Structure formats: C-alpha cells, structure tokens
Coordinates of C-alpha atoms and ligand atoms in Angstrom, one line a residue:
X10 CA 114.9 89.1 22.8
X11 CA 117.7 90.5 24.8
X12 CA 119.6 88.2 27.2
X13 CA 118.2 90.3 30.1
X14 CA 114.7 89.7 29.1
X15 CA 115.2 85.9 28.7
X16 CA 116.8 86.0 32.2
X17 CA 113.7 87.6 33.7
X18 CA 111.4 85.3 31.8
X19 CA 109.1 87.9 30.5
X20 CA 108.4 88.8 26.9
X21 CA 109.3 92.4 26.0
X22 CA 106.7 95.1 25.5
X23 CA 105.3 95.1 22.0
X24 CA 105.9 98.5 20.3
X25 CA 103.1 97.8 17.7
X26 CA 100.6 97.2 20.5
X27 CA 101.7 100.4 22.4
X28 CA 101.4 102.5 19.2
X29 CA 97.9 101.0 18.6
X30 CA 96.7 101.9 22.1
X31 CA 98.2 105.4 21.9
X32 CA 96.5 106.1 18.6
X33 CA 93.1 104.7 19.7
X34 CA 93.1 106.9 22.9
X35 CA 94.2 110.0 20.9
X36 CA 91.0 109.5 18.8
X37 CA 88.9 110.4 21.8
X38 CA 89.4 114.1 21.4
X39 CA 87.5 117.3 21.0
X40 CA 90.2 118.7 18.7
X41 CA 92.0 117.3 15.8
X42 CA 95.1 119.6 16.3
X43 CA 96.3 118.1 19.5
X44 CA 94.2 116.1 22.0
X45 CA 91.6 117.8 24.1
X46 CA 89.9 115.4 26.6
X47 CA 89.0 117.4 29.7
X48 CA 88.3 116.0 33.1
X49 CA 84.8 114.6 33.7
X50 CA 83.6 114.9 30.1
X51 CA 82.0 112.2 27.9
X52 CA 85.3 111.9 26.0
X53 CA 87.2 111.2 29.2
X54 CA 84.6 108.5 30.1
X55 CA 84.9 107.0 26.6
X56 CA 88.6 106.6 27.1
X57 CA 88.0 105.0 30.5
X58 CA 85.6 102.6 28.9
X59 CA 88.2 101.7 26.3
X60 CA 90.6 100.9 29.2
X61 CA 88.2 98.6 31.0
X62 CA 86.9 97.0 27.8
X63 CA 90.4 96.2 26.6
X64 CA 91.4 94.7 29.9
X65 CA 88.2 92.8 30.5
X66 CA 88.7 91.3 27.0
X67 CA 92.0 90.1 28.3
X68 CA 90.2 88.3 31.2
X69 CA 90.8 90.8 34.0
X70 CA 88.1 91.8 36.5
X71 CA 87.3 95.5 35.9
X72 CA 85.4 98.1 37.8
X73 CA 85.0 101.9 38.1
X74 CA 84.8 103.7 41.5
X75 CA 82.5 106.6 42.4
X76 CA 85.2 109.2 41.5
X77 CA 85.4 107.8 38.0
X78 CA 88.8 106.0 38.5
X79 CA 88.9 102.8 36.5
X80 CA 90.5 99.5 37.6
X81 CA 91.5 96.1 36.3
X82 CA 93.0 93.3 38.4
X83 CA 94.9 90.2 37.9
X84 CA 94.4 88.0 40.9
X85 CA 97.5 87.0 42.9
X86 CA 98.2 84.1 45.3
X87 CA 96.7 86.2 48.1
X88 CA 93.5 88.4 47.9
X89 CA 95.3 91.6 49.1
X90 CA 97.1 93.9 49.4
X91 CA 97.6 94.8 45.7
X92 CA 100.5 96.2 43.8
X93 CA 99.3 98.9 41.4
X94 CA 100.3 100.8 38.3
X95 CA 98.7 103.3 36.1
X96 CA 98.2 107.0 35.4
X97 CA 95.5 109.3 34.0
X98 CA 93.5 109.6 30.8
X99 CA 92.3 113.2 30.7
X100 CA 94.3 116.0 29.0
X101 CA 94.8 119.7 29.0
X102 CA 93.3 121.7 26.0
X103 CA 95.3 121.0 22.8
X104 CA 97.6 118.6 24.5
X105 CA 99.8 115.8 23.1
X106 CA 98.8 112.1 23.3
X107 CA 101.3 111.0 25.9
X108 CA 100.8 112.9 29.2
X109 CA 99.1 110.3 31.5
X110 CA 98.2 108.1 28.6
X111 CA 101.8 106.7 28.3
X112 CA 101.5 105.4 31.8
X113 CA 98.0 103.9 31.2
X114 CA 99.1 102.3 28.0
X115 CA 102.3 100.9 29.6
X116 CA 100.1 99.5 32.4
X117 CA 97.8 97.8 29.8
X118 CA 100.8 96.3 28.0
X119 CA 102.2 95.0 31.4
X120 CA 98.7 93.4 31.9
X121 CA 98.9 91.7 28.5
X122 CA 102.5 90.5 29.1
X123 CA 101.6 89.0 32.5
X124 CA 98.5 87.3 31.3
X125 CA 100.0 85.9 28.1
X126 CA 103.1 84.7 29.9
X127 CA 101.0 83.3 32.7
X128 CA 103.3 84.9 35.2
X129 CA 102.6 84.0 38.8
X130 CA 102.6 86.6 41.6
X131 CA 101.6 86.7 45.2
X132 CA 99.9 90.1 45.3
X133 CA 97.0 91.0 43.0
X134 CA 98.3 93.4 40.4
X135 CA 95.9 96.3 39.7
X136 CA 95.9 98.6 36.7
X137 CA 94.5 102.0 37.3
X138 CA 93.3 104.9 35.1
X139 CA 92.7 107.9 37.3
X140 CA 90.0 110.4 36.5
X141 CA 90.5 114.2 36.3
X142 CA 94.3 114.5 36.9
X143 CA 94.8 117.7 35.0
X144 CA 94.1 120.9 36.9
X145 CA 93.4 122.6 33.5
X146 CA 89.6 122.4 33.9
X147 CA 89.0 123.0 37.7
X148 CA 92.2 124.6 38.8
X149 CA 93.2 121.9 41.3
X150 CA 94.9 118.9 39.8
X151 CA 94.5 115.1 40.6
X152 CA 90.8 115.0 41.5
X153 CA 90.4 111.2 41.2
X154 CA 93.6 110.3 43.0
X155 CA 93.0 113.0 45.7
X156 CA 89.6 111.3 46.4
X157 CA 91.3 107.9 46.4
X158 CA 93.9 109.2 48.9
X159 CA 91.2 110.7 51.1
X160 CA 92.3 114.3 50.4
X161 CA 89.0 115.4 48.8
X162 CA 85.5 114.7 49.8
X163 CA 81.9 115.3 48.5
X164 CA 81.5 118.9 49.9
X165 CA 84.8 120.0 48.2
X166 CA 83.4 118.9 44.8
X167 CA 80.6 121.5 44.9
X168 CA 83.1 124.4 45.5
X169 CA 85.6 123.7 42.7
X170 CA 84.4 125.2 39.4
X171 CA 85.6 125.5 35.8
X172 CA 85.7 128.8 33.9
X173 CA 82.0 128.3 32.9
X174 CA 81.0 128.0 36.5
X175 CA 80.3 124.2 36.3
X176 CA 81.3 122.5 39.6
X177 CA 83.2 119.2 39.7
X178 CA 80.1 117.7 41.3
X179 CA 77.9 118.8 38.4
X180 CA 80.4 117.7 35.9
X181 CA 80.6 114.3 37.6
X182 CA 76.8 114.0 37.6
X183 CA 76.6 114.9 33.9
X184 CA 78.7 111.8 33.0
X185 CA 76.8 109.4 35.3
X186 CA 79.0 109.6 38.4
X187 CA 77.7 110.2 41.9
X188 CA 79.7 112.9 43.7
X189 CA 77.8 112.2 47.0
X190 CA 79.3 108.8 47.1
X191 CA 83.0 109.5 46.5
X192 CA 84.0 108.5 50.1
X193 CA 83.4 105.0 48.8
X194 CA 86.3 105.5 46.4
X195 CA 88.9 106.0 49.1
X196 CA 91.8 103.5 49.1
X197 CA 92.5 101.6 52.3
X198 CA 96.1 101.1 53.3
X199 CA 95.3 97.4 54.0
X200 CA 94.3 96.9 50.4
X201 CA 97.4 98.3 48.7
X202 CA 101.1 97.4 49.1
X203 CA 102.8 99.6 46.5
X204 CA 102.1 101.7 43.4
X205 CA 104.4 102.5 40.5
X206 CA 103.4 105.1 37.8
X207 CA 105.2 105.4 34.5
X208 CA 104.9 109.0 33.0
X209 CA 106.6 111.0 30.3
X210 CA 109.3 113.4 31.8
X211 CA 107.8 116.6 30.5
X212 CA 111.3 118.2 30.6
X213 CA 114.5 117.5 28.7
X214 CA 116.9 116.1 31.2
X215 CA 116.8 112.5 29.9
X216 CA 116.9 113.4 26.3
X217 CA 119.8 115.8 26.8
X218 CA 121.8 113.1 28.6
X219 CA 120.6 110.3 26.3
X220 CA 119.4 108.3 29.3
X221 CA 116.3 106.0 28.6
X222 CA 114.6 106.2 32.0
X223 CA 114.4 108.4 35.1
X224 CA 113.5 107.4 38.6
X225 CA 111.7 110.3 40.4
X226 CA 112.8 111.4 43.8
X227 CA 110.7 114.5 44.4
X228 CA 107.4 115.8 42.9
X229 CA 107.0 119.5 42.8
X230 CA 104.1 121.1 44.6
X231 CA 101.9 123.9 43.2
X232 CA 100.1 126.9 44.4
X233 CA 97.4 128.2 42.0
X234 CA 95.9 131.6 42.3
X235 CA 93.1 133.5 40.5
X236 CA 93.7 137.2 40.7
X237 CA 90.8 139.5 39.7
X238 CA 91.7 143.1 39.0
X239 CA 89.0 145.8 39.0
X240 CA 90.0 149.1 37.2
X241 CA 87.9 151.4 35.1
X242 CA 86.8 150.7 31.5
X243 CA 86.7 153.8 29.3
X244 CA 87.4 155.2 25.9
X245 CA 90.9 154.5 24.5
X246 CA 90.9 157.8 22.7
X247 CA 89.1 160.1 25.1
X248 CA 90.9 159.0 28.3
X249 CA 94.2 160.7 29.0
X250 CA 97.0 158.3 30.1
X251 CA 97.2 159.8 33.6
X252 CA 93.5 159.3 34.3
X253 CA 93.4 155.6 33.7
X254 CA 92.9 152.6 35.9
X255 CA 93.8 150.0 33.2
X256 CA 93.4 146.4 34.4
X257 CA 95.6 145.1 31.5
X258 CA 98.7 147.1 32.3
X259 CA 98.3 146.1 36.0
X260 CA 98.0 142.5 34.9
X261 CA 101.1 142.9 32.8
X262 CA 103.1 144.3 35.7
X263 CA 101.9 141.4 38.0
X264 CA 103.0 138.9 35.3
X265 CA 106.4 140.4 35.1
X266 CA 106.6 140.5 38.9
X267 CA 105.9 136.7 39.0
X268 CA 108.8 136.2 36.5
X269 CA 111.1 138.5 38.6
X270 CA 110.4 136.7 41.9
X271 CA 110.8 133.3 40.4
X272 CA 114.1 134.2 38.7
X273 CA 115.5 135.9 41.8
X274 CA 118.5 134.0 43.2
X275 CA 116.6 133.3 46.4
X276 CA 114.0 131.4 44.4
X277 CA 116.3 129.4 42.2
X278 CA 114.2 126.4 41.0
X279 CA 110.9 128.1 41.5
X280 CA 108.6 128.3 38.4
X281 CA 105.8 130.9 38.2
X282 CA 103.5 131.3 35.3
X283 CA 100.5 133.3 34.3
X284 CA 98.9 130.7 32.0
X285 CA 95.6 132.4 31.4
X286 CA 94.5 136.0 31.2
X287 CA 90.9 137.2 30.6
X288 CA 90.1 140.8 29.9
X289 CA 86.8 142.7 30.0
X290 CA 85.2 144.2 28.0
X291 CA 87.8 143.0 25.4
X292 CA 87.5 145.7 22.8
X293 CA 90.3 147.4 20.9
X294 CA 88.7 150.8 21.6
X295 CA 88.0 150.3 25.3
X296 CA 90.5 150.4 28.2
X297 CA 90.2 147.0 30.0
X298 CA 88.1 147.5 33.1
X299 CA 88.7 144.1 34.6
X300 CA 91.4 141.4 34.2
X301 CA 91.5 137.9 35.6
X302 CA 94.9 136.2 35.9
X303 CA 95.5 132.5 36.6
X304 CA 98.8 131.9 38.2
X305 CA 100.6 128.6 38.8
X306 CA 103.6 128.5 41.1
X307 CA 105.6 125.3 41.2
X308 CA 108.5 124.3 43.5
X309 CA 110.1 121.2 45.1
X310 CA 110.6 123.3 48.2
X311 CA 107.3 123.8 50.0
X312 CA 108.4 126.9 52.0
X313 CA 109.8 128.6 48.9
X314 CA 106.6 127.8 47.0
X315 CA 104.4 129.4 49.6
X316 CA 106.8 132.3 50.1
X317 CA 106.6 133.0 46.3
X318 CA 102.8 133.1 46.5
X319 CA 102.9 135.5 49.4
X320 CA 105.4 137.8 47.7
X321 CA 103.4 137.8 44.6
X322 CA 100.1 138.6 46.4
X323 CA 101.8 141.4 48.3
X324 CA 103.3 142.8 45.2
X325 CA 100.0 142.6 43.3
X326 CA 98.3 144.6 46.1
X327 CA 101.0 147.3 45.9
X328 CA 100.7 147.5 42.1
X329 CA 96.9 147.9 42.3
X330 CA 97.2 150.5 45.0
X331 CA 99.6 152.6 42.9
X332 CA 97.5 152.3 39.8
X333 CA 94.1 152.9 41.5
X334 CA 92.7 149.4 41.1
X335 CA 91.1 147.0 43.6
X336 CA 91.8 143.3 43.6
X337 CA 90.5 139.9 44.9
X338 CA 92.7 136.9 45.2
X339 CA 91.5 133.3 45.4
X340 CA 93.7 130.2 46.0
X341 CA 92.4 127.6 43.6
X342 CA 94.8 124.9 44.7
X343 CA 97.7 124.4 47.0
X344 CA 99.6 121.1 46.9
X345 CA 102.8 120.4 48.7
X346 CA 105.9 118.9 47.1
X347 CA 106.3 115.2 47.9
X348 CA 109.4 113.1 48.5
X349 CA 108.9 109.6 47.2
X350 CA 110.0 106.6 49.4
X351 CA 113.7 105.9 49.1
X352 CA 113.2 102.1 49.4
X353 CA 110.9 102.0 46.4
X354 CA 113.2 104.1 44.3
X355 CA 116.0 101.8 45.3
X356 CA 114.0 98.8 44.2
X357 CA 113.4 100.3 40.8
X358 CA 117.1 101.2 40.5
X359 CA 118.1 97.6 41.4
X360 CA 115.9 96.4 38.6
X361 CA 117.7 98.8 36.3
X362 CA 121.0 97.5 37.4
X363 CA 119.9 93.9 36.9
X364 CA 118.5 94.5 33.5
X365 CA 121.3 96.8 32.3
X366 CA 119.0 99.8 31.9
X367 CA 120.7 103.1 32.3
X368 CA 118.8 105.5 34.5
X369 CA 119.2 108.7 36.5
X370 CA 117.3 110.0 39.5
X371 CA 115.5 113.3 38.9
X372 CA 112.7 115.5 40.3
X373 CA 109.4 116.0 38.6
X374 CA 108.4 119.6 37.7
X375 CA 104.8 118.5 37.0
X376 CA 102.2 117.1 39.4
X377 CA 101.2 113.5 39.3
X378 CA 98.6 111.1 40.7
X379 CA 101.4 109.4 42.6
X380 CA 101.9 112.6 44.6
X381 CA 98.4 111.9 46.1
X382 CA 98.5 108.1 46.2
X383 CA 101.8 108.2 48.1
X384 CA 99.7 109.4 51.1
X385 CA 98.1 106.0 51.4
X386 CA 100.4 103.6 49.6
X387 CA 104.2 103.9 48.9
X388 CA 104.5 105.2 45.4
X389 CA 107.3 105.3 42.8
X390 CA 107.6 106.9 39.4
X391 CA 109.4 105.9 36.2
X392 CA 110.0 108.7 33.7
X393 CA 110.6 108.1 29.9
X394 CA 112.1 110.9 27.7
X395 CA 110.1 113.7 26.2
X396 CA 111.3 114.9 22.8
X397 CA 112.6 118.5 23.1
X398 CA 111.2 118.4 26.7
X399 CA 107.8 119.5 25.3
X400 CA 104.5 118.7 27.1
X401 CA 100.9 120.0 27.3
X402 CA 101.2 120.9 23.6
X403 CA 100.3 118.9 20.4
X404 CA 104.1 118.4 19.7
X405 CA 104.6 116.4 22.9
X406 CA 106.3 113.2 21.8
X407 CA 107.9 110.1 23.3
X408 CA 109.3 107.4 20.9
X409 CA 107.5 104.1 21.2
X410 CA 111.0 102.5 21.7
X411 CA 111.6 104.6 24.8
X412 CA 108.1 103.8 26.0
X413 CA 108.8 100.1 25.5
X414 CA 112.0 100.4 27.6
X415 CA 110.0 102.0 30.4
X416 CA 107.2 99.4 30.1
X417 CA 109.7 96.6 30.4
X418 CA 111.2 98.3 33.5
X419 CA 107.7 98.8 34.9
X420 CA 106.8 95.1 34.5
X421 CA 110.0 93.9 36.1
X422 CA 109.7 96.5 39.0
X423 CA 106.1 95.3 39.8
X424 CA 107.3 91.7 39.9
X425 CA 110.4 92.6 41.9
X426 CA 108.2 94.4 44.4
X427 CA 105.9 91.4 44.5
X428 CA 108.7 89.1 45.3
X429 CA 110.3 91.3 47.9
X430 CA 107.1 92.3 49.7
X431 CA 105.9 88.7 49.7
X432 CA 109.2 87.5 51.2
X433 CA 108.7 90.0 54.1
X434 CA 112.3 91.1 53.7
X435 CA 111.4 94.7 52.9
X436 CA 113.2 97.3 54.1
X437 CA 112.8 100.6 55.8
X438 CA 109.3 101.3 54.4
X439 CA 109.1 104.5 56.4
X440 CA 111.7 106.4 54.4
Ligands
LIG22 C1 99.8 118.0 35.6 O1 99.9 117.6 34.4 C2 100.5 119.2 35.9 O2 100.0 120.3 35.3 O3 101.5 119.2 36.5
LIG23 MN1 100.2 113.8 33.6
LIG24 MN1 99.5 117.2 32.5

C-alpha cells in the first residue's frame, strides 16, 4: 500500500475485482464483437439487476426508481442529504465495455472499500446506475438522469421514438417500468448534497500527456437533428444526370457542409457529425428518392452550438432548393453545455494534491448524466484515460490500473466532501 493510502486510512481499489465486474457487465450484450446494451432493453435491466444484487449482497439497501435508475445506499450518521456517485449501464451499438460502466464499477468498488473498512461518514453515500444515458436509441441522451433532474416528464416519453418507431414510454413498459409514474423519480435538492461521476475520457488528452486523471470543468452540449430529404427515385440508367433529384447527392453535400461549418475558424472547437444515413429505396439500380440524415452538433459554447445548427439548416434548405428536393427537419435533442461547480472541482483537485495524484483540468466532449444531475445537486467529474482516445467502438479501452487510480481518487473525494459539507465550512457553493 502506498504511504498516501495508509495516510487516508482506506484500502486501495482492487484491480482484480474491477476487472471481474467489467467482464461480468460486458457479458450482458446483444453482440459478441463489442458490447450492445441499448437503453430500456431486457439486457440493460439485467445489468441493473447485477448492480443491485452485488450491492445488496454487500449489505446495502437497494432500490430502483420509476425511470429505471438503480440505487444502493450506505447509511451515514444523518439520514440526508446524501453524497452520490455512479454513471450509466447502457451502451451504443457495438460499443466498448467502459463508457458509463467504468463509473458504475468504480462506484461499486468504493462501496466495497467503505463497507469492508467500516469507514464512518456523516452523509449517506449513494451509488447510482442511471438508465438510458446514451442517445443512440432515442436521439436524446440521458433519459434516466434527465427524469431525476426534473427535465423530462411522462408526456415527453411518448414523443421520443427509436428508429423502429418504439417510444421511450413503450420501451419502458416492455421492461416492467411505469412511464406514467416517472415524476416520482425526481431528485429533491434536500435529499442530495453532492454527486461525483467517474467516466472514461473518450478523448486522448490524458494519454498524450501521461496524466492519470482529469477533473472536468465543462461538459459539451449537443443539438441533434433528423433531416429528411425528398427527391425523386428513378432508373439509374434511364435518367440523364441533369434530370435527377437525387437524395443521396444532396445528403452528401449537406454532410460536407456540416464539416465545413464546424472546421471554419469561427467555429473552432465545434464538432458536427452525420452519424447515420438511411436511403430509400436502397437499390444499386435506383436513384435514391429519399434520404434521412442524423446530425449531432457538439460544443462547449452554447451560442456557437445553436448557430452551427441554424447555419446547417439554412444551408440544407439552399442545397435542396438548388437540387429540386424538399426537406423536413426535426430537432431530436437540444442540450446546453454545462459548467461544473468550481468549489467541487477544487475539492477533487485538493484530494489529488494530498494524495500526490497528478491531474489536469479538461472539458468533456461527450454528454454525461452529471450534466443533468448538476441542475439539482452540485456535480463533479473525474476522467480516466482512454487508450488512443477511442470510445463508442469495441476497441474502447482503459487499463484497470488507471481505473484503480480514478477509483481511489473517487473514494477519497467522496469522503473529503462528506467531511467538508458536514463541518459546514463549504465554500461558495453557488459557483
Ligand atoms: C454520450 O455518450 C454521448 O454520446 O455523449
Ligand atoms: Mn457515457
Ligand atoms: Mn456514450
């Protein structure tokens, strides 16, 4: 054990245990090449049951709310408010095994460390697995945490649909959840004091600088659009080039326009992506009559994010007019960037300093549950390195040693917050 760990009186995270949990969660997957565990599916629920089963076996009280978020609690000296940690258990299609899961597994290991070391704390400590974080299925991300933050309610759940037309509400019903009661899943500000989420970086800043942990200052927002282009399907041989209304070539031009706008100097830092393209009728011998594009625009600057979307929509209209197509645009999701509270970031940084853990402050390009949760409880985020910066792909990887460093920091940060908030000496909690 390192001198620092002896000093703080906690045993270190167990890499064997972290590996075991990561492997077990990865087994709940539709695919064998990469993990596929979409929001509000039986596989996601099975992963949630594994979370609550493991933690109740450790002696924790566990429960699941109406949104499908799962919880486990170690009682504190006072009944409330709680200090929380956790992340999500769903994945995008053909994902890796770390996005979200790393934070849940770290939380579970912290629970084990606290129980086995019989560490006393004033606040209850809650471990959370959020449901439906990935926007991959329904377009909008963070369903469970949005509900917890009071940003999404029952009527919204009937409107959001996956590509097969299944609404979030119906998907919830199909796995035994009740979408009409999600208001009961809302977190109360009296019940929560602080929340810290560990997550993989999903970029390569930490790896490139050989720094073991990141402390997140900003979380990018995202605007997601579905653009339907209606041209004219007809014979690829019989139709002269000048008589076409080809939905595919219009889609290609719009995709390049998104890239142009995002790489323009005025948009430095914007990311715009067409991640999915569907063509009809989809035959090698027929000019595509319709195209559907899914666009994801991310930014840490909310004005620039929205301006990018407006520029792209205007440009798409001009392209369609020139090419003789019509179009419809629907906004699938629109989430603002979030600045995480400075005092909480400083607290985590102080723990890094005390334990000799090198860190850097960095923004998050991805969305996170903490982005929503921060609306009702001050939230902080710890990043651990992603090998080659890869994420949302089967090759996503974080070494278990790096995850253990982040887990140790997480455990100590939760206890440091417990001490500081219990002493009443905290700080400008408004910034
Ligand atoms: C969440 O994983 C995102 O796509 O940012
Ligand atoms: Mn994630
Ligand atoms: Mn993700």
